[in-house]
Short mmCIF file of C-alpha atoms and ligand atoms in Angstrom, two decimals:
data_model
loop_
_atom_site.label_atom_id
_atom_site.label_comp_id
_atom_site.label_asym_id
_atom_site.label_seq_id
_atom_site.Cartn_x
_atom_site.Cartn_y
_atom_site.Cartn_z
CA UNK A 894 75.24 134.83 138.15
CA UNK A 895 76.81 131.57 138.00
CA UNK A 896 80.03 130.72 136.36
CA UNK A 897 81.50 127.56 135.03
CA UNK A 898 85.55 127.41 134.62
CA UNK A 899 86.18 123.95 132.58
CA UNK A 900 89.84 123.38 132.83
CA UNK A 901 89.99 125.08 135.88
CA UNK A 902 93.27 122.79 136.96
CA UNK A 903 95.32 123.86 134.08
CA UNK A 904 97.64 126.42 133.61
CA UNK A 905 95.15 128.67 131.82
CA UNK A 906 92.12 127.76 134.39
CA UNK A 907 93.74 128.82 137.21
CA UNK A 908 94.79 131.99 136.30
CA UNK A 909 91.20 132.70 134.81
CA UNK A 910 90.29 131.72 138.27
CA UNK A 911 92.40 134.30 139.52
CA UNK A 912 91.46 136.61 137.64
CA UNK A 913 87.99 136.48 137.96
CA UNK A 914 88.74 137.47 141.47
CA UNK A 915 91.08 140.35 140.57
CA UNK A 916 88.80 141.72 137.81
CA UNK A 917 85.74 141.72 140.69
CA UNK A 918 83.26 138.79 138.84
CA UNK A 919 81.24 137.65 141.73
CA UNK A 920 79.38 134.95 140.54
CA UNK A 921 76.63 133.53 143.04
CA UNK A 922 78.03 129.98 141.81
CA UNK A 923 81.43 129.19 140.34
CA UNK A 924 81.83 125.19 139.92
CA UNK A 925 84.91 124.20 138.46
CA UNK A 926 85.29 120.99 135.96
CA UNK A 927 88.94 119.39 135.15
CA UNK A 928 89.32 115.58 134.46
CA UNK A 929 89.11 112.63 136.41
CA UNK A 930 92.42 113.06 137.30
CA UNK A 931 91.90 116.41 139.85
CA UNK A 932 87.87 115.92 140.49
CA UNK A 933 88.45 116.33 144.40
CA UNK A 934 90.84 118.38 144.66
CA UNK A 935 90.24 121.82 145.90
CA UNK A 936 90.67 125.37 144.74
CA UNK A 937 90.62 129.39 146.15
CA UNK A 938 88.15 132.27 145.11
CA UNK A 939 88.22 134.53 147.29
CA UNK A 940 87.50 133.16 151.04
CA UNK A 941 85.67 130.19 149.09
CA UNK A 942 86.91 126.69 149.08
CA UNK A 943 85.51 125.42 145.54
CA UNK A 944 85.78 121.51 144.85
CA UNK A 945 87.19 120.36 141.58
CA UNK A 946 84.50 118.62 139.56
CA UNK A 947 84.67 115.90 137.00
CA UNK A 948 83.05 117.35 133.44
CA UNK A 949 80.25 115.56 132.17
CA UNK A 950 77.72 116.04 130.06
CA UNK A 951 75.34 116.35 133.05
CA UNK A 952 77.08 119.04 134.27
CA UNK A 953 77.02 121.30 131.39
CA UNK A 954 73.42 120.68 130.97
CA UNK A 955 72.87 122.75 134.76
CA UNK A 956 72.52 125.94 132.71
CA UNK A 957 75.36 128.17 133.53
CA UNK A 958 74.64 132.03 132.68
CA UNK A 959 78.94 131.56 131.69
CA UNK A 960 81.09 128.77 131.13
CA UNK A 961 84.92 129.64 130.23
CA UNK A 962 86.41 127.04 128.78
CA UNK A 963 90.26 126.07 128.45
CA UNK A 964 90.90 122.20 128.33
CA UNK A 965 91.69 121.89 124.94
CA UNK A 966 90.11 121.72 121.89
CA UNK A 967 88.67 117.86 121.69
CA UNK A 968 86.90 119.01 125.18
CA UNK A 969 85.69 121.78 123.68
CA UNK A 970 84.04 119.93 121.16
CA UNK A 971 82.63 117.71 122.92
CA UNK A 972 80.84 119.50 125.81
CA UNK A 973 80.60 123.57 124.72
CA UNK A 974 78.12 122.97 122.23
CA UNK A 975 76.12 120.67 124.90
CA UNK A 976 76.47 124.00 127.28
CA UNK A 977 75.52 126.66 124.65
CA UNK A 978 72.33 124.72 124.00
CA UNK A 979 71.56 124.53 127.99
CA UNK A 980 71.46 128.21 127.07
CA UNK A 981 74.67 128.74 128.87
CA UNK A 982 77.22 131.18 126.93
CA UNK A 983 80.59 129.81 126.53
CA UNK A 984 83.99 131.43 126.26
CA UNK A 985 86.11 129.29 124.52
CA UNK A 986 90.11 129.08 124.79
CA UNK A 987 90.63 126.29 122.30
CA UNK A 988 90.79 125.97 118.48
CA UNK A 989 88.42 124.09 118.00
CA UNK A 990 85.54 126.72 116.96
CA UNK A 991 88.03 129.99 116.48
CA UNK A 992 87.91 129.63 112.54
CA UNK A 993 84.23 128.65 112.16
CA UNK A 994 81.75 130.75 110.30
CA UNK A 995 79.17 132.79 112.83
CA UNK A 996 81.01 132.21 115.59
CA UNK A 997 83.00 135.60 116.64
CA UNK A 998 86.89 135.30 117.16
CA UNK A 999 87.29 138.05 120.35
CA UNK A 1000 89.93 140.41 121.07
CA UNK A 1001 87.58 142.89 123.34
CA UNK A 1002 89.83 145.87 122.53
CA UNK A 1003 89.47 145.51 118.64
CA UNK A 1004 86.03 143.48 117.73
CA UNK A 1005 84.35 143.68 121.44
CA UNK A 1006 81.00 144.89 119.84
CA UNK A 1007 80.46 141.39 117.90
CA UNK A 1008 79.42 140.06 121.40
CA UNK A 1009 77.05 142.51 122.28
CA UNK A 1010 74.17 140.81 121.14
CA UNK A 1011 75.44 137.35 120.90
CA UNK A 1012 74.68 133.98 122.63
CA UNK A 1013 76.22 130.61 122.27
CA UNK A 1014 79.98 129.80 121.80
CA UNK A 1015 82.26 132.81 121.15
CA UNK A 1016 86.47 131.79 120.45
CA UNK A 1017 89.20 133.38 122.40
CA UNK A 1018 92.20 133.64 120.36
CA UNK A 1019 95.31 132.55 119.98
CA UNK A 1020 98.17 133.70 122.60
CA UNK A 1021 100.58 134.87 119.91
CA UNK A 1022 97.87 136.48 117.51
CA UNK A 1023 96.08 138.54 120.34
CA UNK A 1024 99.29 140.19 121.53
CA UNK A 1025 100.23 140.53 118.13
CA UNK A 1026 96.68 142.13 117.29
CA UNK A 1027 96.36 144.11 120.20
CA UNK A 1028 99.84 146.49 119.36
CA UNK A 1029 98.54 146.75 115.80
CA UNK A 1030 94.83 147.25 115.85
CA UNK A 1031 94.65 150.96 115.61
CA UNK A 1032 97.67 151.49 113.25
CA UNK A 1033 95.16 149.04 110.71
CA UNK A 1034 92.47 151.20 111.79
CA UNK A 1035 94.49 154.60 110.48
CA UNK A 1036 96.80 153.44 107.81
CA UNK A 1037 95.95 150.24 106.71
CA UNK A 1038 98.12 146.76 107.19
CA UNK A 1039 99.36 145.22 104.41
CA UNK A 1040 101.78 142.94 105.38
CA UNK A 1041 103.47 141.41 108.82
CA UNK A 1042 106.11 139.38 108.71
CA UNK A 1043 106.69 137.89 112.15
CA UNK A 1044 109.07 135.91 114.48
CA UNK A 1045 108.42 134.90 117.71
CA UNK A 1046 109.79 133.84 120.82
CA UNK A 1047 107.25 131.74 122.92
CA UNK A 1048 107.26 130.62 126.61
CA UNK A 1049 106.97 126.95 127.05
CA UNK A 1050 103.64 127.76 129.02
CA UNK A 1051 101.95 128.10 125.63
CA UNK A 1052 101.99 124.44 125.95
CA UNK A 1053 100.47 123.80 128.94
CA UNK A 1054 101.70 122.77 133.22
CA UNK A 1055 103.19 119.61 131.18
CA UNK A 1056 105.51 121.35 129.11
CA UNK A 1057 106.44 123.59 131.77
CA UNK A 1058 107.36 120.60 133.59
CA UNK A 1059 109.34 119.08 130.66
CA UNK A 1060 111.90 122.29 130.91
CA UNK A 1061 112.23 122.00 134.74
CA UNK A 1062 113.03 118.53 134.69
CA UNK A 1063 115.63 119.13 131.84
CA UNK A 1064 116.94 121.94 133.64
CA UNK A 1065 117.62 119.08 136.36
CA UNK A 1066 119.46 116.64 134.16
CA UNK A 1067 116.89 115.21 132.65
CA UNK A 1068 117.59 114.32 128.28
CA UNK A 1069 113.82 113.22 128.32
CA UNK A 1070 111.75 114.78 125.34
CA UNK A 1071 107.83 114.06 125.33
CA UNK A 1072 106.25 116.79 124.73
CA UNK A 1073 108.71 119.28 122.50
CA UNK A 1074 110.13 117.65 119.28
CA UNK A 1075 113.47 118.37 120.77
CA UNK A 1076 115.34 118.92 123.94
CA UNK A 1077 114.24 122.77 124.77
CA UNK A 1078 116.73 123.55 127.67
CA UNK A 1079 119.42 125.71 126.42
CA UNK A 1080 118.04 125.49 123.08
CA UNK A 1081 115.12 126.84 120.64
CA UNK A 1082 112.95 124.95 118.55
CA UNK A 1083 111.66 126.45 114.90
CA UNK A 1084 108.21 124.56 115.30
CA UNK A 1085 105.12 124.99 117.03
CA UNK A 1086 102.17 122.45 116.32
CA UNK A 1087 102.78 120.25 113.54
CA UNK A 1088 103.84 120.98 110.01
CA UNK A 1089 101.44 121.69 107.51
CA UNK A 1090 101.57 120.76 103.47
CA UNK A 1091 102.55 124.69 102.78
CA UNK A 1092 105.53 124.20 105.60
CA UNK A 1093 103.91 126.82 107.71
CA UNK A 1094 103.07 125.15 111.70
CA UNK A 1095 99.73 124.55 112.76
CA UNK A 1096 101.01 127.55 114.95
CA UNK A 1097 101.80 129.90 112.30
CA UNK A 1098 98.29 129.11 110.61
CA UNK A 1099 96.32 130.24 113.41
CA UNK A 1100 98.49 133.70 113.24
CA UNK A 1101 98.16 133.76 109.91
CA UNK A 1102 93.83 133.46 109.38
CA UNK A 1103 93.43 134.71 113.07
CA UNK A 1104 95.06 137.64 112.29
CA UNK A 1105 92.72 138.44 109.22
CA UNK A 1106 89.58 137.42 110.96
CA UNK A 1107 89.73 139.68 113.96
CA UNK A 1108 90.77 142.20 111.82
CA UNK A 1109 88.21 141.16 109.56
CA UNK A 1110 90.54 142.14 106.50
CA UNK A 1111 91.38 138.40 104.18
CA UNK A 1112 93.88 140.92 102.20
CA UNK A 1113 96.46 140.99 105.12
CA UNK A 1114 99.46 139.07 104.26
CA UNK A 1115 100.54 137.48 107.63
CA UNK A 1116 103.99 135.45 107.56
CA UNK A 1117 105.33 134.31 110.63
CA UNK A 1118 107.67 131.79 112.24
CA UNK A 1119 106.56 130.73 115.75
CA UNK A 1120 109.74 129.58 117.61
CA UNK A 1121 109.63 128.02 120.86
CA UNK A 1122 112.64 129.13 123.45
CA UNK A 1123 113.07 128.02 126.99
CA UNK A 1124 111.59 131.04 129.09
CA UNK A 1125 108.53 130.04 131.57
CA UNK A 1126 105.84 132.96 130.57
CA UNK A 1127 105.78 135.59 127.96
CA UNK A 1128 105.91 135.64 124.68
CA UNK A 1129 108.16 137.79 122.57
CA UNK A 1130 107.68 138.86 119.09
CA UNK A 1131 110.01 140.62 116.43
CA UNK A 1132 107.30 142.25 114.37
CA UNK A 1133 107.86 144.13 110.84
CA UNK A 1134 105.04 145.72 109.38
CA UNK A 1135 103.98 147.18 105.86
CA UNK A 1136 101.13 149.71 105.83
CA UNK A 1137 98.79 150.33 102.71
CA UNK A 1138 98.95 154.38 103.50
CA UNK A 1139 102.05 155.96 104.53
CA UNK A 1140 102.12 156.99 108.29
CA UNK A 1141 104.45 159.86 107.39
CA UNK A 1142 106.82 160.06 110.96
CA UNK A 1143 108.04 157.94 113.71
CA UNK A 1144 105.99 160.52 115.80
CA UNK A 1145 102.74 159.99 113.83
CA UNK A 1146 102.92 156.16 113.77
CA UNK A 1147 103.87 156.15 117.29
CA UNK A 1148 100.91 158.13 118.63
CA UNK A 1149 98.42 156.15 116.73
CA UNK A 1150 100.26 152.98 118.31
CA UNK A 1151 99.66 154.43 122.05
CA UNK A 1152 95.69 154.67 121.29
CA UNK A 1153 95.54 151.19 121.44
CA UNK A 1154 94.26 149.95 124.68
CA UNK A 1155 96.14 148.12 127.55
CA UNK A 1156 99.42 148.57 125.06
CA UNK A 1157 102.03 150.08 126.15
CA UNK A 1158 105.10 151.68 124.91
CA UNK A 1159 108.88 151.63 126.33
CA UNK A 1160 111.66 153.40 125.83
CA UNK A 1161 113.86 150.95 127.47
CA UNK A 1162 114.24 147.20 126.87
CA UNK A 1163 111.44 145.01 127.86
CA UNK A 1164 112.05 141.12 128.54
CA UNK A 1165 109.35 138.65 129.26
CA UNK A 1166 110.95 137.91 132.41
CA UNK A 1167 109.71 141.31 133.38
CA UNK A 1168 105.94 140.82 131.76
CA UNK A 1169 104.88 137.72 133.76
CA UNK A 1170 101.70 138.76 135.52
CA UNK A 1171 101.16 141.87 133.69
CA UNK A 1172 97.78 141.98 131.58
CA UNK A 1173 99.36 144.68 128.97
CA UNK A 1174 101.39 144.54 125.91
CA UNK A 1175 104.72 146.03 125.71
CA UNK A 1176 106.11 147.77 122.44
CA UNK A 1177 109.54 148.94 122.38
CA UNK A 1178 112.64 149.68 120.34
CA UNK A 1179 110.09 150.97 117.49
CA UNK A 1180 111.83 151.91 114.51
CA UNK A 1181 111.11 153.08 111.13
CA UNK A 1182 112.54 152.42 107.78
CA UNK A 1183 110.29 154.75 105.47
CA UNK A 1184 107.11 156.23 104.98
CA UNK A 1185 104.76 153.04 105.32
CA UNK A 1186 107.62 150.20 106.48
CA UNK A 1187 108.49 149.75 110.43
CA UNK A 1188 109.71 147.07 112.80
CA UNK A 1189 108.91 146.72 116.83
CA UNK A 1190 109.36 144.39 119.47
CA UNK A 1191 106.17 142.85 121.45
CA UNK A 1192 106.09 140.78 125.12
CA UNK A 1193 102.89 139.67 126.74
CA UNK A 1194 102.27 137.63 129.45
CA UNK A 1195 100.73 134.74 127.15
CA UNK A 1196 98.97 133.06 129.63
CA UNK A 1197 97.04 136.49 130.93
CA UNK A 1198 97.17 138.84 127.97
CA UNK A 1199 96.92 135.74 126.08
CA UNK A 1200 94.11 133.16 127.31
CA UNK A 1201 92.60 133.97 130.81
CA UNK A 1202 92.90 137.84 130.83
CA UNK A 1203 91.69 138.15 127.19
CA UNK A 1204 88.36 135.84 128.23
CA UNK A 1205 87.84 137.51 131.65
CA UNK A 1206 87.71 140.64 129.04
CA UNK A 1207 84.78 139.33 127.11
CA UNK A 1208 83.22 138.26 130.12
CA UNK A 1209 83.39 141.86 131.62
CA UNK A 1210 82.10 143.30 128.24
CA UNK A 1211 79.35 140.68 128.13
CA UNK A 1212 78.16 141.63 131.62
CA UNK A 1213 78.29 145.83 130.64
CA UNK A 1214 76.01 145.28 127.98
CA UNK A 1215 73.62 143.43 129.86
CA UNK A 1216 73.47 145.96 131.99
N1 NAP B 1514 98.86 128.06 127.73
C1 NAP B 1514 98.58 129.05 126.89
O1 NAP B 1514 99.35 130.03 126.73
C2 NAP B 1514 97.31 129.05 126.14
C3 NAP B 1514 96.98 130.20 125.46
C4 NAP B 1514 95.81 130.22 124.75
C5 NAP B 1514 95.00 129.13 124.73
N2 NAP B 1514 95.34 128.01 125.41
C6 NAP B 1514 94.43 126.89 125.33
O2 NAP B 1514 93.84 126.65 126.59
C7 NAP B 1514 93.63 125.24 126.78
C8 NAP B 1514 94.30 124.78 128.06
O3 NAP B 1514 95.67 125.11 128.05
P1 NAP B 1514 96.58 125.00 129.37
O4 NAP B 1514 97.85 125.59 128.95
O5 NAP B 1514 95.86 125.53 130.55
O6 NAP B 1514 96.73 123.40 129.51
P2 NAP B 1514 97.07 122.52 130.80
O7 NAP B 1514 97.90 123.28 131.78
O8 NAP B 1514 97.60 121.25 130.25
O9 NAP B 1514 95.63 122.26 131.49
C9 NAP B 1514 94.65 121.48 130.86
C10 NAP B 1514 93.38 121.53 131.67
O10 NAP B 1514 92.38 120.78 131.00
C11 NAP B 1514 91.89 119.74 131.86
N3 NAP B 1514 91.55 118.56 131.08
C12 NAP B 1514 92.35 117.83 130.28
N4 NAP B 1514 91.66 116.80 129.73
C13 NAP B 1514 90.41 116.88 130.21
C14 NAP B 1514 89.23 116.11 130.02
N5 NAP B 1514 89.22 115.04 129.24
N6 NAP B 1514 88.11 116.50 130.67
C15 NAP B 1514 88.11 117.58 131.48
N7 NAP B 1514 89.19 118.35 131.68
C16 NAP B 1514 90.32 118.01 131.06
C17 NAP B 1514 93.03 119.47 132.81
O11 NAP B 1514 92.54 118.84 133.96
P3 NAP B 1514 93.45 117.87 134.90
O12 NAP B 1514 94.11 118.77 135.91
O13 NAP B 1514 92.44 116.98 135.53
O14 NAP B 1514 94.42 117.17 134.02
C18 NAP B 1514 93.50 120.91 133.06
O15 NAP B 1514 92.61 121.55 133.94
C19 NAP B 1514 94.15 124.60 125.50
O16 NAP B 1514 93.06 124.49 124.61
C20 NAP B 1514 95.13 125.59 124.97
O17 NAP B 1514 95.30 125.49 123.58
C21 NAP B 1514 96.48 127.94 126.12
#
């Protein structure tokens, strides 16, 4: 089998990297593109030394049975389709092909099947909508969800090693803003992408017609606010949720939340702090205010649970049905 990781530098590529390794992908081949910038550099798998390649076009013509991709959406564009049609299959991180017709939008968990029989590119999902998705799938499943109205609390990792870097150097002294549209350090910042004609963030978009696609259901009414605060990894999210059929007891609801897979429920508090590296979703302080009407709180290591985890998931699922 041989594996491509394009942005295998970034913050999402190397953990995807990782865990390749920890979810036990062997490939016979793993080459791993960045930019100019890193070509040279060298990487871990395992007891391998890999070399950092430059992409080109060339390269994603070899005909890779995989190619996981996660340098942003304009490289996405560019090269995945030139990969799917070297017959490689392509797991996509960006936004660039999530919303596009025939092309399936993957939480394994909740639409896995739609890649059974598939080939060409298939879309990862946004870090905030597959957390999000993942602690709700199988209450949609029993009751039906009508509306979620959503705040969250994302890790400046969302946006990438520079971002990350922006905070540390502010925590240092630094008043420099580049990449946030204000200074993040001891502060939070109601905006996430750019602003839309509605209002809503290019952010709050993707949760709002990701949200419906995976679920394949256009009658959900999504409404969130995607707030950036200054913690490294994890995203938090303050979650209320209106069900078409009533799910009659906190008992009832709460047992059809624990059949959801790698979600987990606790009794205590849970802070992203404590999440980082962890490739399952944490529910707590659950509570109910009638028959159909409830409100949770949701952390999730974004960059695992969130981009590498979730397409190291599809890979896995791709590879058991070939079998
Ligand atoms: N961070 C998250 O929580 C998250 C979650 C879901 C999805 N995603 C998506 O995943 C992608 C990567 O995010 P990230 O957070 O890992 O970003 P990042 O830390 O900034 O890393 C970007 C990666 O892309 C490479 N790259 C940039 N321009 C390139 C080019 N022209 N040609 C080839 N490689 C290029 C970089 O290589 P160099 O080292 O050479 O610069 C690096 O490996 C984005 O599409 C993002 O939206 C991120």
């Amino acid at each position: 089998m041989r594996i491509a990781v394009v942005g295998a530098t970034g913050e999402v590529g190397r953990t995807m990297v990782k865990v390749l390794e920890e979810y036990k992908v062997v490939p016979s081949e793993l080459r791993l593109y960045a930019s100019r910038r890193s070509a040279g550099t060298t990487m871990k798998f395992g007891d391998r030394e890999i070399i950092v390649e430059e992409l080109t076009e060339e390269a994603m013509k070899k005909g890779f049975d995989y190619a996981l991709f996660s340098a942003g959406a304009d490289v996405s564009r560019r090269f995945a389709p030139i990969a799917a049609d070297h017959g490689t299959i392509v797991i996509d991180n960006s936004s660039a092909f999530r919303m596009v017709d025939g092309i399936p939008l993957v939480v394994p968990e909740v639409n896995g099947h739609l890649v059974d029989d598939y080939r060409g590119i298939i879309a990862n999902p946004n870090c905030s909508t597959i957390q999000m998705v993942l602690s709700l799938y199988t209450v949609h499943r029993e009751f039906g969800l009508r509306k979620i109205v959503v705040s969250t609390y994302q890790a400046v990792s969302g946006a990438g090693r520079k971002a990350i870097n922006e905070l540390q150097k502010q925590m240092a002294g630094s008043e420099e803003t580049s990449v946030f549209p204000r200074k993040i350090f001891l502060n939070v910042i109601p905006q996430i992408g750019s602003f839309e004609e509605s209002g809503f963030s290019t952010e709050e978009l993707k949760m709002i017609n990701e949200t419906r696609k995976i679920l394949d259901d256009p009658a959900i009414d999504v409404i969130p606010t995607t707030v950036r605060v200054p913690v490294l990894y994890g995203h938090s999210e303050a979650v209320y949720v209106e069900t078409r059929k009533p799910f009659s007891s906190y008992e009832k609801l709460r047992e059809v939340m624990e059949k959801a897979e790698h979600v987990k429920f606790v009794d205590d508090l849970v802070t992203p702090s404590e999440v980082a590296g962890s490739d399952i979703v944490y529910v707590s302080r659950l509570r109910i205010l009638d028959e159909s009407r409830f409100v949770f709180w949701n952390v999730a290591d974004n960059i695992r649970v969130g981009a590498a985890t979730n397409a190291v998931r599809i890979l896995k699922r791709l590879l058991g049905a070939k079998r």
